[in-house]
Tab-separated table of C-alpha atoms in Angstrom:
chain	number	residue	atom	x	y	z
A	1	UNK	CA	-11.327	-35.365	-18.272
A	2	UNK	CA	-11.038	-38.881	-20.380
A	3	UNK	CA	-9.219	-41.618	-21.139
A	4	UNK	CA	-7.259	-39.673	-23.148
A	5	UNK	CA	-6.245	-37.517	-20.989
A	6	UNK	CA	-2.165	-37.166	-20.001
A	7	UNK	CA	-0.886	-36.375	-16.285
A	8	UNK	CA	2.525	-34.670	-16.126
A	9	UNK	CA	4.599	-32.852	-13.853
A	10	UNK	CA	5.807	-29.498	-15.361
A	11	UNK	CA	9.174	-28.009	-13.664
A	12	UNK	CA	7.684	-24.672	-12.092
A	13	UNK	CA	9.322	-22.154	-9.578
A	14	UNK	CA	8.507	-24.152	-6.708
A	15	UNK	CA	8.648	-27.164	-7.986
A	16	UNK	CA	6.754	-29.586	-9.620
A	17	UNK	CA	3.013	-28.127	-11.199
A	18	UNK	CA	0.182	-31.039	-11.629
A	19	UNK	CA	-1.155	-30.773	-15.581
A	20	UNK	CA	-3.907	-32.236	-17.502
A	21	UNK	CA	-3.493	-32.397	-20.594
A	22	UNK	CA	-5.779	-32.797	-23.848
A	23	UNK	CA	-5.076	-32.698	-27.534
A	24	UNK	CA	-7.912	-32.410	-30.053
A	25	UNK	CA	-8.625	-35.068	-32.219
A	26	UNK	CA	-8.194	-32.862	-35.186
A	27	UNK	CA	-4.928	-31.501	-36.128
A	28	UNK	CA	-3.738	-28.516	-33.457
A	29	UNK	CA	-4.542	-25.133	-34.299
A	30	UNK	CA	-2.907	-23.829	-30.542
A	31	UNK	CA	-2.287	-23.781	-27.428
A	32	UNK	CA	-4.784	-23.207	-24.675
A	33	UNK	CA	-4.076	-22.692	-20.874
A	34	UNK	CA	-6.816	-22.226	-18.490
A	35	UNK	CA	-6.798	-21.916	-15.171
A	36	UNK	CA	-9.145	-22.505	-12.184
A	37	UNK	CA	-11.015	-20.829	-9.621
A	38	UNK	CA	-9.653	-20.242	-5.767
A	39	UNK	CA	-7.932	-23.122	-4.508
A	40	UNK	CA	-8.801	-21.916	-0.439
A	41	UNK	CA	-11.889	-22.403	-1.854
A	42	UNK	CA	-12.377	-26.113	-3.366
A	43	UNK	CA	-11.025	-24.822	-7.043
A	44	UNK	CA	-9.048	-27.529	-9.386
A	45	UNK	CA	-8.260	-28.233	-12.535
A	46	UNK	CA	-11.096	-30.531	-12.438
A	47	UNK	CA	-13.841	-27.842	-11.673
A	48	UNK	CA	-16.843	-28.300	-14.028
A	49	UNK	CA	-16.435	-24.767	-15.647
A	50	UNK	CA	-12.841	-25.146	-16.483
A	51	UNK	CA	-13.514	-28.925	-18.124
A	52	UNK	CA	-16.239	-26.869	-20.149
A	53	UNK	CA	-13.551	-24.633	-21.263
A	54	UNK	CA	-10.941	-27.366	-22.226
A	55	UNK	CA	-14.087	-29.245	-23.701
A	56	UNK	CA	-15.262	-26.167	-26.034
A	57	UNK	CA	-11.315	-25.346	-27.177
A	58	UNK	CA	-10.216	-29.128	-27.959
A	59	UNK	CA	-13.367	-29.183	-30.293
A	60	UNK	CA	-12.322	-26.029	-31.728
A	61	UNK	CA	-8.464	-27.396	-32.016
A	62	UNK	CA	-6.581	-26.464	-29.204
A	63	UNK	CA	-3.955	-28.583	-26.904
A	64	UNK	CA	-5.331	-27.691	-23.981
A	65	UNK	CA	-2.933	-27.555	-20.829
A	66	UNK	CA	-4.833	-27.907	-17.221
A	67	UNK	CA	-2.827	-26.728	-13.961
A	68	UNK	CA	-3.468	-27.419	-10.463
A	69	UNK	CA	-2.260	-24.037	-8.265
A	70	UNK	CA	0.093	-24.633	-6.003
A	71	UNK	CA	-0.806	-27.018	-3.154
A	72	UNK	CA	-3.227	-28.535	-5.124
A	73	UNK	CA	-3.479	-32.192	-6.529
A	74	UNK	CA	0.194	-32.860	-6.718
A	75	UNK	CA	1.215	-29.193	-7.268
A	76	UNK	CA	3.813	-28.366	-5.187
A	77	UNK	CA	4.262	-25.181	-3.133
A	78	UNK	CA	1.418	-23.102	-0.983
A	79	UNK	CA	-1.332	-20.301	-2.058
A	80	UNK	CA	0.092	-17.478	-3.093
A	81	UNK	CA	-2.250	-14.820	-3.331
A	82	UNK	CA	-1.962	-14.639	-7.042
A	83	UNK	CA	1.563	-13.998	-6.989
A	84	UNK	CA	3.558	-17.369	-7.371
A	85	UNK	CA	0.839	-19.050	-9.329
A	86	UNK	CA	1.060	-16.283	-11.983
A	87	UNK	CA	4.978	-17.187	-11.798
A	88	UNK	CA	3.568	-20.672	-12.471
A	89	UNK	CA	1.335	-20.031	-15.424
A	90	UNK	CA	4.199	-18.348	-17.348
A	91	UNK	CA	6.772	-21.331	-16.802
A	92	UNK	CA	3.686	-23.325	-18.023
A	93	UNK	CA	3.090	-21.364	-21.100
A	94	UNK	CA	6.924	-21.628	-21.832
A	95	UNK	CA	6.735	-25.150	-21.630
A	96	UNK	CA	3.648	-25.687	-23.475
A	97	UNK	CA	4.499	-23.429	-26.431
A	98	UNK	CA	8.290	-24.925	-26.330
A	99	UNK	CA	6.348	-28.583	-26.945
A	100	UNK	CA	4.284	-27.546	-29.493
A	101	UNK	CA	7.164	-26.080	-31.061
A	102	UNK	CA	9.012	-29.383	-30.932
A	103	UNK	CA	5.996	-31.405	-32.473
A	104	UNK	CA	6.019	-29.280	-35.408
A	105	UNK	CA	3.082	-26.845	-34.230
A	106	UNK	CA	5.447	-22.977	-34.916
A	107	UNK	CA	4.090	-20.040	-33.741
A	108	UNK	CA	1.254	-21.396	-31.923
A	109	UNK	CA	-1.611	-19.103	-30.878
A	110	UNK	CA	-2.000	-18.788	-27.647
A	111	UNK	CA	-5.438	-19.339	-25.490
A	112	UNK	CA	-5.791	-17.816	-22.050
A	113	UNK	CA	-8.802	-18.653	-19.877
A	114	UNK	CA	-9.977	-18.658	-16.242
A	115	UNK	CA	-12.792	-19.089	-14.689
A	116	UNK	CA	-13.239	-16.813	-11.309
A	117	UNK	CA	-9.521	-16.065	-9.041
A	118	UNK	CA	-7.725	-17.889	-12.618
A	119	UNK	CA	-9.239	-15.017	-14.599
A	120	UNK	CA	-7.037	-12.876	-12.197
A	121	UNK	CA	-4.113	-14.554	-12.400
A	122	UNK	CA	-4.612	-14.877	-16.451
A	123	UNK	CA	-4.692	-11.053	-16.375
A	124	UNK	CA	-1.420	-10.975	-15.093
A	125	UNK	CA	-0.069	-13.159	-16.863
A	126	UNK	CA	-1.487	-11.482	-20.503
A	127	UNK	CA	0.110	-8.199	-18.867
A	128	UNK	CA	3.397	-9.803	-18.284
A	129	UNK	CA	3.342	-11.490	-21.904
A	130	UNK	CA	2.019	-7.857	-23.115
A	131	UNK	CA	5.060	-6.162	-21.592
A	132	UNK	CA	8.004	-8.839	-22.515
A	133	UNK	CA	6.581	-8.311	-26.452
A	134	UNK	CA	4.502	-11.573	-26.809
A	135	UNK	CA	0.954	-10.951	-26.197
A	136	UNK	CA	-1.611	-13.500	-26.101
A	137	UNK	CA	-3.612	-13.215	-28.783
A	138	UNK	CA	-6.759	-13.964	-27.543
A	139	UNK	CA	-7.927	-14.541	-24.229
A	140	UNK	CA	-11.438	-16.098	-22.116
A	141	UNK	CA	-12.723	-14.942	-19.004
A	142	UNK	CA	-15.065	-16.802	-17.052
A	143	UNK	CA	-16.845	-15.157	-13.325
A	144	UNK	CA	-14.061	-13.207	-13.984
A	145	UNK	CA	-13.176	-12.201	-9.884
A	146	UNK	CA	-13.110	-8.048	-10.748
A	147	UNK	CA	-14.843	-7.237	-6.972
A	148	UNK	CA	-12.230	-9.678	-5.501
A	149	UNK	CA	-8.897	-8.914	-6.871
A	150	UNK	CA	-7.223	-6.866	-8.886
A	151	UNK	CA	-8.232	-7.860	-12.549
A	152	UNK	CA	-5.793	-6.282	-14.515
A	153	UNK	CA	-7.112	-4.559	-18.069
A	154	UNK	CA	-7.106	-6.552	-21.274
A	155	UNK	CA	-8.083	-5.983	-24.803
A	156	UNK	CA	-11.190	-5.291	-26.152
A	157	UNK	CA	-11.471	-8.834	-27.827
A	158	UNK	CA	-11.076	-10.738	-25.003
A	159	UNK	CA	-14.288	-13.105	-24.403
A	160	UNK	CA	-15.957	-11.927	-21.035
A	161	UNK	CA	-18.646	-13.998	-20.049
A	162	UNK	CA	-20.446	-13.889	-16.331
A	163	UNK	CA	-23.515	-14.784	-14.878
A	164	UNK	CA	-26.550	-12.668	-14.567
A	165	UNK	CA	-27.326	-13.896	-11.492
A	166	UNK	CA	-24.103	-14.115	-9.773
A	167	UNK	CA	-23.523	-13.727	-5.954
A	168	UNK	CA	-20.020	-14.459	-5.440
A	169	UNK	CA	-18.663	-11.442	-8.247
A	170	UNK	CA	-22.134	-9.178	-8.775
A	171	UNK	CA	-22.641	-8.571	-12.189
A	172	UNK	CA	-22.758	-4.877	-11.585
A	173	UNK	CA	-18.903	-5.102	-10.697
A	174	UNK	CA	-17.976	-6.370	-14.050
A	175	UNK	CA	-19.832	-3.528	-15.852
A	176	UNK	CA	-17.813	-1.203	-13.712
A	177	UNK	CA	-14.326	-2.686	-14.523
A	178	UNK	CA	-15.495	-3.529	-18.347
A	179	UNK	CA	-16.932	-0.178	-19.047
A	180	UNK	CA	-13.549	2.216	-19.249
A	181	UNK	CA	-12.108	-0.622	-21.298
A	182	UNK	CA	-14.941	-0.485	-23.952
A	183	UNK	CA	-15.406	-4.306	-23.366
A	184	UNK	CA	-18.256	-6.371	-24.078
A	185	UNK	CA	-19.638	-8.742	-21.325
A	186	UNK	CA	-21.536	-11.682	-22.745
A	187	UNK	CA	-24.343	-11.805	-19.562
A	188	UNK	CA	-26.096	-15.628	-19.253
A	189	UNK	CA	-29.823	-15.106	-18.131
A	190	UNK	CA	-30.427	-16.871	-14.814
A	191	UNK	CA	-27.202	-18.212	-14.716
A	192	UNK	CA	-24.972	-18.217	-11.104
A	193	UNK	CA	-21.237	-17.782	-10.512
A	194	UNK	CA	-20.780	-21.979	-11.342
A	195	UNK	CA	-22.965	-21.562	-14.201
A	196	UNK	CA	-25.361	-24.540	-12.958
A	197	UNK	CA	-27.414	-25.641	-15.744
A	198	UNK	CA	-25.473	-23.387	-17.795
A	199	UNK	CA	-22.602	-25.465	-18.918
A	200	UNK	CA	-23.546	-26.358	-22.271
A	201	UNK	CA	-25.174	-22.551	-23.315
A	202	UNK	CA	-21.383	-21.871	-21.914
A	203	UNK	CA	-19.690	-24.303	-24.301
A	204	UNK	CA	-21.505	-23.027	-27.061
A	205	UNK	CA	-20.592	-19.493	-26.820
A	206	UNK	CA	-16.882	-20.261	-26.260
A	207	UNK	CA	-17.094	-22.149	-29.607
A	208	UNK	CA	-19.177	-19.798	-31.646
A	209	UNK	CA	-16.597	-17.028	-30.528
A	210	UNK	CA	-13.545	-19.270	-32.127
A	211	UNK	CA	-15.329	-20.034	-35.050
A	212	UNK	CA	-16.918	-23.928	-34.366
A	213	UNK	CA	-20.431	-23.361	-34.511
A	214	UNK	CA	-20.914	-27.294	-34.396
């Protein structure tokens, strides 16, 4: 995303998973994983929407952690269907939290975002974390993918935000899986599924909603 920027490989289930990461230039306030949109379908970590995300946490103080799904970049394994990159995301967020640990950042709070298929695979990983006793505190969905997978539910303060235009998840179909979960959707006029034109209205609400109103 910049110079700055550090290339690892994290030790995942099958084998090697391609990061990015970023560190604010303030001190760390967390730990933010986000996670991209379909790789069958052209999605990395290096999609516009998801360097919008990491752009709008670092400047509100997260390290922010950057996978490539299996198969892509130097990621090793095949699609999965949702199933071995959620796998993935959870050895991530056990390594990420373990190094924040070890540089003196305890107890963390952890970000989780996706933008489009990585908002399903976030929900299953916040319903994993849910059920082993260490939620996520808060997390950021983005085109989240409700019409083409199965979006597990999340809390009521997670940050929902989709295009009011969209035609690759209708907006309709995120009223319909919001609604029994009395969550609030955050709807961008004339903006489509890659939020084109959109990015920095995008940015801005992400910050506003963890308190940088810069």
């Amino acid at each position: 995303m910049n110079s700055a920027t550090e290339r690892l490989l994290v030790a995942g289930p099958a084998g090697g998973i391609d990061v990015a990461l970023d560190r604010p230039t303030t001190p760390a306030l967390g730990v933010a994983v986000i996670a991209h949109p379909h790789p069958l379908h052209g999605g990395t970590r290096d999609n516009k929407v998801v360097q919008t995300l990491a752009r709008a946490l670092l400047a509100c103080g997260y390290i922010c952690w950057r996978p490539n799904f299996r198969g892509v970049g130097e990621s090793a394994g095949e699609y999965d269907e949702g199933r071995g990159e959620t796998l993935d995301l959870l050895a991530l967020v056990t390594a990420a939290q373990d190094r924040a640990r070890a540089e003196g950042l305890a107890d963390a709070p952890l970000v989780l975002a996706g933008f489009s298929f990585g908002s399903f695979v976030q929900s299953r990983v916040a319903s994993t974390l849910a059920a082993s006793g260490a939620p996520a505190p808060r997390l950021i969905f983005i085109g989240a993918a409700v019409s083409r997978f199965a979006v597990d539910p999340v809390p009521p303060d997670t940050l929902v935000i989709h295009g009011e235009t969209d035609d690759v998840v209708p907006l309709s179909a995120v009223f319909e899986w919001a609604r029994p979960l009395d969550l609030p959707v955050v709807v961008i006029p004339g903006a489509d599924h890659f939020f084109h034109r959109k990015l920095p209205l995008l940015k801005r609400i992400v910050m506003a909603a963890f308190g940088n109103h810069d």
